[in-house]
PDB file of C-alpha atoms in Angstrom:
ATOM      1  CA  LEU A   1     123.688 133.329  24.581  1.00  0.00           C
ATOM      2  CA  ILE A   2     123.868 136.528  22.549  1.00  0.00           C
ATOM      3  CA  VAL A   3     125.383 134.713  19.567  1.00  0.00           C
ATOM      4  CA  CYS A   4     122.727 132.003  19.820  1.00  0.00           C
ATOM      5  CA  ILE A   5     119.902 134.563  19.927  1.00  0.00           C
ATOM      6  CA  ALA A   6     121.420 136.398  16.950  1.00  0.00           C
ATOM      7  CA  LEU A   7     121.584 133.143  14.952  1.00  0.00           C
ATOM      8  CA  ILE A   8     117.980 132.309  15.845  1.00  0.00           C
ATOM      9  CA  ILE A   9     116.753 135.762  14.781  1.00  0.00           C
ATOM     10  CA  HIS A  10     118.737 135.511  11.544  1.00  0.00           C
ATOM     11  CA  ARG A  11     117.279 132.085  10.761  1.00  0.00           C
ATOM     12  CA  GLU A  12     113.734 133.169  11.603  1.00  0.00           C
ATOM     13  CA  SER A  13     114.040 136.126   9.237  1.00  0.00           C
ATOM     14  CA  LYS A  14     115.022 133.810   6.356  1.00  0.00           C
ATOM     15  CA  VAL A  15     112.406 131.066   6.858  1.00  0.00           C
ATOM     16  CA  ARG A  16     109.100 131.706   5.099  1.00  0.00           C
ATOM     17  CA  HIS A  17     106.788 129.817   7.487  1.00  0.00           C
ATOM     18  CA  GLN A  18     108.129 130.006  11.007  1.00  0.00           C
ATOM     19  CA  TYR A  19     107.057 127.529  13.659  1.00  0.00           C
ATOM     20  CA  ILE A  20     106.644 130.410  16.103  1.00  0.00           C
ATOM     21  CA  PRO A  21     106.085 133.713  14.292  1.00  0.00           C
ATOM     22  CA  PRO A  22     108.126 136.678  15.588  1.00  0.00           C
ATOM     23  CA  SER A  23     104.896 138.623  16.107  1.00  0.00           C
ATOM     24  CA  THR A  24     104.172 136.251  19.015  1.00  0.00           C
ATOM     25  CA  PHE A  25     106.879 138.010  20.991  1.00  0.00           C
ATOM     26  CA  LEU A  26     105.339 141.407  20.243  1.00  0.00           C
ATOM     27  CA  GLN A  27     102.085 140.580  22.031  1.00  0.00           C
ATOM     28  CA  PRO A  28     101.268 142.692  25.120  1.00  0.00           C
ATOM     29  CA  ASN A  29     102.955 141.526  28.337  1.00  0.00           C
ATOM     30  CA  MET A  30     104.751 138.706  26.508  1.00  0.00           C
ATOM     31  CA  LEU A  31     108.207 139.965  27.461  1.00  0.00           C
ATOM     32  CA  ASN A  32     107.189 140.268  31.122  1.00  0.00           C
ATOM     33  CA  LEU A  33     105.784 136.738  31.118  1.00  0.00           C
ATOM     34  CA  LEU A  34     108.971 135.398  29.525  1.00  0.00           C
ATOM     35  CA  ILE A  35     111.099 137.111  32.177  1.00  0.00           C
ATOM     36  CA  ILE A  36     108.922 135.763  34.998  1.00  0.00           C
ATOM     37  CA  SER A  37     109.052 132.255  33.568  1.00  0.00           C
ATOM     38  CA  GLY A  38     112.825 132.497  33.095  1.00  0.00           C
ATOM     39  CA  CYS A  39     113.354 133.665  36.680  1.00  0.00           C
ATOM     40  CA  LEU A  40     111.263 130.796  38.003  1.00  0.00           C
ATOM     41  CA  THR A  41     113.193 128.326  35.869  1.00  0.00           C
ATOM     42  CA  LEU A  42     116.510 129.618  37.220  1.00  0.00           C
ATOM     43  CA  MET A  43     115.221 129.389  40.787  1.00  0.00           C
ATOM     44  CA  SER A  44     113.878 125.867  40.373  1.00  0.00           C
ATOM     45  CA  VAL A  45     116.983 124.437  38.700  1.00  0.00           C
ATOM     46  CA  THR A  46     119.207 125.093  41.684  1.00  0.00           C
ATOM     47  CA  SER A  47     116.742 123.928  44.303  1.00  0.00           C
ATOM     48  CA  GLY A  48     115.697 120.768  42.462  1.00  0.00           C
ATOM     49  CA  GLY A  49     119.266 119.706  41.824  1.00  0.00           C
ATOM     50  CA  LEU A  50     120.368 120.422  45.372  1.00  0.00           C
ATOM     51  CA  GLN A  51     117.381 118.675  46.896  1.00  0.00           C
ATOM     52  CA  ASN A  52     118.037 115.420  45.055  1.00  0.00           C
ATOM     53  CA  ILE A  53     121.757 115.510  45.739  1.00  0.00           C
ATOM     54  CA  LEU A  54     121.400 116.335  49.419  1.00  0.00           C
ATOM     55  CA  THR A  55     118.614 113.879  50.165  1.00  0.00           C
ATOM     56  CA  GLY A  56     120.538 111.142  48.383  1.00  0.00           C
ATOM     57  CA  ALA A  57     124.069 111.844  49.622  1.00  0.00           C
ATOM     58  CA  LEU A  58     123.482 113.359  53.051  1.00  0.00           C
ATOM     59  CA  LEU A  59     120.248 111.743  54.195  1.00  0.00           C
ATOM     60  CA  HIS A  60     120.770 108.487  52.274  1.00  0.00           C
ATOM     61  CA  PHE A  61     117.215 108.450  50.920  1.00  0.00           C
ATOM     62  CA  ASP A  62     116.544 105.834  48.314  1.00  0.00           C
ATOM     63  CA  THR A  63     114.302 106.403  45.308  1.00  0.00           C
ATOM     64  CA  PHE A  64     111.143 105.378  47.185  1.00  0.00           C
ATOM     65  CA  HIS A  65     111.716 107.946  49.939  1.00  0.00           C
ATOM     66  CA  ASN A  66     112.499 110.713  47.427  1.00  0.00           C
ATOM     67  CA  ILE A  67     109.346 109.898  45.466  1.00  0.00           C
ATOM     68  CA  SER A  68     107.207 109.811  48.611  1.00  0.00           C
ATOM     69  CA  LEU A  69     108.148 113.458  49.220  1.00  0.00           C
ATOM     70  CA  ASN A  70     106.058 114.291  46.159  1.00  0.00           C
ATOM     71  CA  TRP A  71     102.890 113.871  48.242  1.00  0.00           C
ATOM     72  CA  GLY A  72     103.710 117.204  49.822  1.00  0.00           C
ATOM     73  CA  SER A  73     104.042 118.739  46.361  1.00  0.00           C
ATOM     74  CA  PHE A  74     100.775 117.149  45.258  1.00  0.00           C
ATOM     75  CA  PHE A  75      98.816 118.686  48.113  1.00  0.00           C
ATOM     76  CA  GLY A  76     100.679 121.963  47.573  1.00  0.00           C
ATOM     77  CA  VAL A  77      99.589 122.077  43.925  1.00  0.00           C
ATOM     78  CA  ALA A  78      95.977 121.472  44.953  1.00  0.00           C
ATOM     79  CA  ALA A  79      96.183 124.192  47.622  1.00  0.00           C
ATOM     80  CA  GLY A  80      97.876 126.611  45.206  1.00  0.00           C
ATOM     81  CA  ALA A  81      95.185 126.107  42.571  1.00  0.00           C
ATOM     82  CA  TYR A  82      92.462 126.604  45.175  1.00  0.00           C
ATOM     83  CA  PHE A  83      94.234 129.708  46.493  1.00  0.00           C
ATOM     84  CA  PHE A  84      94.425 131.153  42.985  1.00  0.00           C
ATOM     85  CA  TYR A  85      90.720 130.522  42.421  1.00  0.00           C
ATOM     86  CA  ILE A  86      89.709 132.139  45.709  1.00  0.00           C
ATOM     87  CA  VAL A  87      91.866 135.265  45.448  1.00  0.00           C
ATOM     88  CA  VAL A  88      91.425 135.958  41.715  1.00  0.00           C
ATOM     89  CA  VAL A  89      87.840 134.906  41.060  1.00  0.00           C
ATOM     90  CA  ARG A  90      86.196 135.746  44.352  1.00  0.00           C
ATOM     91  CA  HIS A  91      88.369 138.491  45.862  1.00  0.00           C
ATOM     92  CA  LYS A  92      89.574 140.042  42.555  1.00  0.00           C
ATOM     93  CA  TRP A  93      93.256 140.332  43.499  1.00  0.00           C
ATOM     94  CA  ARG A  94      95.668 141.697  40.914  1.00  0.00           C
ATOM     95  CA  ILE A  95      97.903 139.171  39.176  1.00  0.00           C
ATOM     96  CA  LYS A  96     101.069 140.930  40.389  1.00  0.00           C
ATOM     97  CA  ILE A  97     100.101 140.302  44.011  1.00  0.00           C
ATOM     98  CA  VAL A  98      99.206 136.690  43.252  1.00  0.00           C
ATOM     99  CA  LEU A  99     102.550 136.200  41.473  1.00  0.00           C
ATOM    100  CA  PHE A 100     104.337 137.745  44.448  1.00  0.00           C
ATOM    101  CA  ASN A 101     102.636 135.218  46.749  1.00  0.00           C
ATOM    102  CA  GLY A 102     103.632 132.369  44.433  1.00  0.00           C
ATOM    103  CA  PHE A 103     107.257 133.498  44.368  1.00  0.00           C
ATOM    104  CA  LEU A 104     107.139 133.959  48.144  1.00  0.00           C
ATOM    105  CA  CYS A 105     106.019 130.338  48.586  1.00  0.00           C
ATOM    106  CA  PHE A 106     108.780 129.140  46.282  1.00  0.00           C
ATOM    107  CA  PHE A 107     111.370 131.308  48.040  1.00  0.00           C
ATOM    108  CA  LEU A 108     110.246 129.946  51.434  1.00  0.00           C
ATOM    109  CA  TYR A 109     110.667 126.432  50.047  1.00  0.00           C
ATOM    110  CA  GLN A 110     114.239 127.233  49.080  1.00  0.00           C
ATOM    111  CA  MET A 111     115.045 128.837  52.429  1.00  0.00           C
ATOM    112  CA  MET A 112     113.516 126.003  54.428  1.00  0.00           C
ATOM    113  CA  LEU A 113     115.314 123.427  52.323  1.00  0.00           C
ATOM    114  CA  TYR A 114     118.606 125.244  52.839  1.00  0.00           C
ATOM    115  CA  PHE A 115     118.229 125.352  56.623  1.00  0.00           C
ATOM    116  CA  LEU A 116     116.578 121.936  57.091  1.00  0.00           C
ATOM    117  CA  ILE A 117     119.004 119.679  55.254  1.00  0.00           C
ATOM    118  CA  ASP A 118     121.173 118.158  57.928  1.00  0.00           C
ATOM    119  CA  ALA A 119     122.298 114.661  58.809  1.00  0.00           C
ATOM    120  CA  SER A 120     119.609 114.512  61.514  1.00  0.00           C
ATOM    121  CA  THR A 121     116.710 115.637  59.284  1.00  0.00           C
ATOM    122  CA  ASP A 122     113.660 113.383  59.295  1.00  0.00           C
ATOM    123  CA  LYS A 123     111.707 112.781  56.129  1.00  0.00           C
ATOM    124  CA  GLU A 124     108.567 114.292  57.691  1.00  0.00           C
ATOM    125  CA  MET A 125     110.347 117.622  58.127  1.00  0.00           C
ATOM    126  CA  LEU A 126     110.595 117.968  54.339  1.00  0.00           C
ATOM    127  CA  TYR A 127     106.847 117.764  53.650  1.00  0.00           C
ATOM    128  CA  LEU A 128     106.199 121.444  54.437  1.00  0.00           C
ATOM    129  CA  PRO A 129     108.914 122.730  52.074  1.00  0.00           C
ATOM    130  CA  MET A 130     107.622 120.407  49.366  1.00  0.00           C
ATOM    131  CA  PHE A 131     104.076 121.681  50.008  1.00  0.00           C
ATOM    132  CA  LEU A 132     105.303 125.259  49.586  1.00  0.00           C
ATOM    133  CA  LYS A 133     107.135 124.320  46.405  1.00  0.00           C
ATOM    134  CA  GLY A 134     104.025 122.753  44.888  1.00  0.00           C
ATOM    135  CA  ALA A 135     101.812 125.667  45.931  1.00  0.00           C
ATOM    136  CA  GLY A 136     104.255 128.250  44.612  1.00  0.00           C
ATOM    137  CA  LEU A 137     104.709 126.536  41.257  1.00  0.00           C
ATOM    138  CA  ALA A 138     100.956 126.059  40.804  1.00  0.00           C
ATOM    139  CA  ILE A 139     100.202 129.685  41.651  1.00  0.00           C
ATOM    140  CA  ILE A 140     102.897 131.037  39.339  1.00  0.00           C
ATOM    141  CA  TYR A 141     102.121 128.850  36.332  1.00  0.00           C
ATOM    142  CA  ILE A 142      98.369 129.390  36.632  1.00  0.00           C
ATOM    143  CA  ALA A 143      98.948 133.139  36.946  1.00  0.00           C
ATOM    144  CA  ILE A 144     101.202 133.177  33.866  1.00  0.00           C
ATOM    145  CA  THR A 145      98.616 131.236  31.858  1.00  0.00           C
ATOM    146  CA  TYR A 146      95.784 133.439  33.113  1.00  0.00           C
ATOM    147  CA  LYS A 147      97.665 136.640  32.283  1.00  0.00           C
ATOM    148  CA  MET A 148      98.577 135.253  28.883  1.00  0.00           C
ATOM    149  CA  SER A 149      94.943 134.433  28.126  1.00  0.00           C
ATOM    150  CA  CYS A 150      93.994 138.025  28.974  1.00  0.00           C
ATOM    151  CA  SER A 151      96.701 139.756  26.943  1.00  0.00           C
ATOM    152  CA  VAL A 152      97.753 137.519  24.034  1.00  0.00           C
ATOM    153  CA  THR A 153      95.365 137.221  21.104  1.00  0.00           C
ATOM    154  CA  PHE A 154      93.942 133.810  20.249  1.00  0.00           C
ATOM    155  CA  GLN A 155      95.931 133.691  17.006  1.00  0.00           C
ATOM    156  CA  TYR A 156      99.223 133.666  18.957  1.00  0.00           C
ATOM    157  CA  TYR A 157      98.080 132.081  22.225  1.00  0.00           C
ATOM    158  CA  PHE A 158      99.226 128.529  21.515  1.00  0.00           C
ATOM    159  CA  GLN A 159     102.604 129.687  20.203  1.00  0.00           C
ATOM    160  CA  ALA A 160     103.029 131.763  23.367  1.00  0.00           C
ATOM    161  CA  ILE A 161     102.186 128.735  25.523  1.00  0.00           C
ATOM    162  CA  CYS A 162     104.757 126.764  23.507  1.00  0.00           C
ATOM    163  CA  VAL A 163     107.441 129.403  24.159  1.00  0.00           C
ATOM    164  CA  ILE A 164     106.695 129.372  27.909  1.00  0.00           C
ATOM    165  CA  GLY A 165     106.888 125.576  27.804  1.00  0.00           C
ATOM    166  CA  PHE A 166     110.283 125.750  26.088  1.00  0.00           C
ATOM    167  CA  ILE A 167     111.567 128.066  28.797  1.00  0.00           C
ATOM    168  CA  ARG A 168     110.135 125.880  31.549  1.00  0.00           C
ATOM    169  CA  THR A 169     111.819 122.715  30.295  1.00  0.00           C
ATOM    170  CA  THR A 170     115.292 124.193  29.834  1.00  0.00           C
TER     171      THR A 170
END
């Protein structure tokens, strides 16, 4: 990782017109947002991989049953977006507290998934963890975008969104 970062920095210093200018990373709170996004990506990789493996191998769910679990995530995303609107716009909560609640939802999803997966688990028992996953992800990504819109200048905003997107998809 260190060698890769060194090569990227070396290349970016030699290219005249960078795709993402290095000054994007010098924007206020950009490093904190990158760390938060990276932590969430690390947390979601393990849970997503384990969920698919365990529901397929242990519970013998086919593709239709795995996809139908996404209804819990769908309603969780809607609830997370509504929660963010209520607590930030109406109650004026700080973003750190909102992010903590988003990570708490995602952590509860992981804990529930860890303790619920068993050979006798019904599909309906997995809707609540999926709801928490959707709510947590919605809260965190909306909070990151909101914080970025408050701290990153418009000139670098779209490059910063691109960097967060790169981290999210890795």
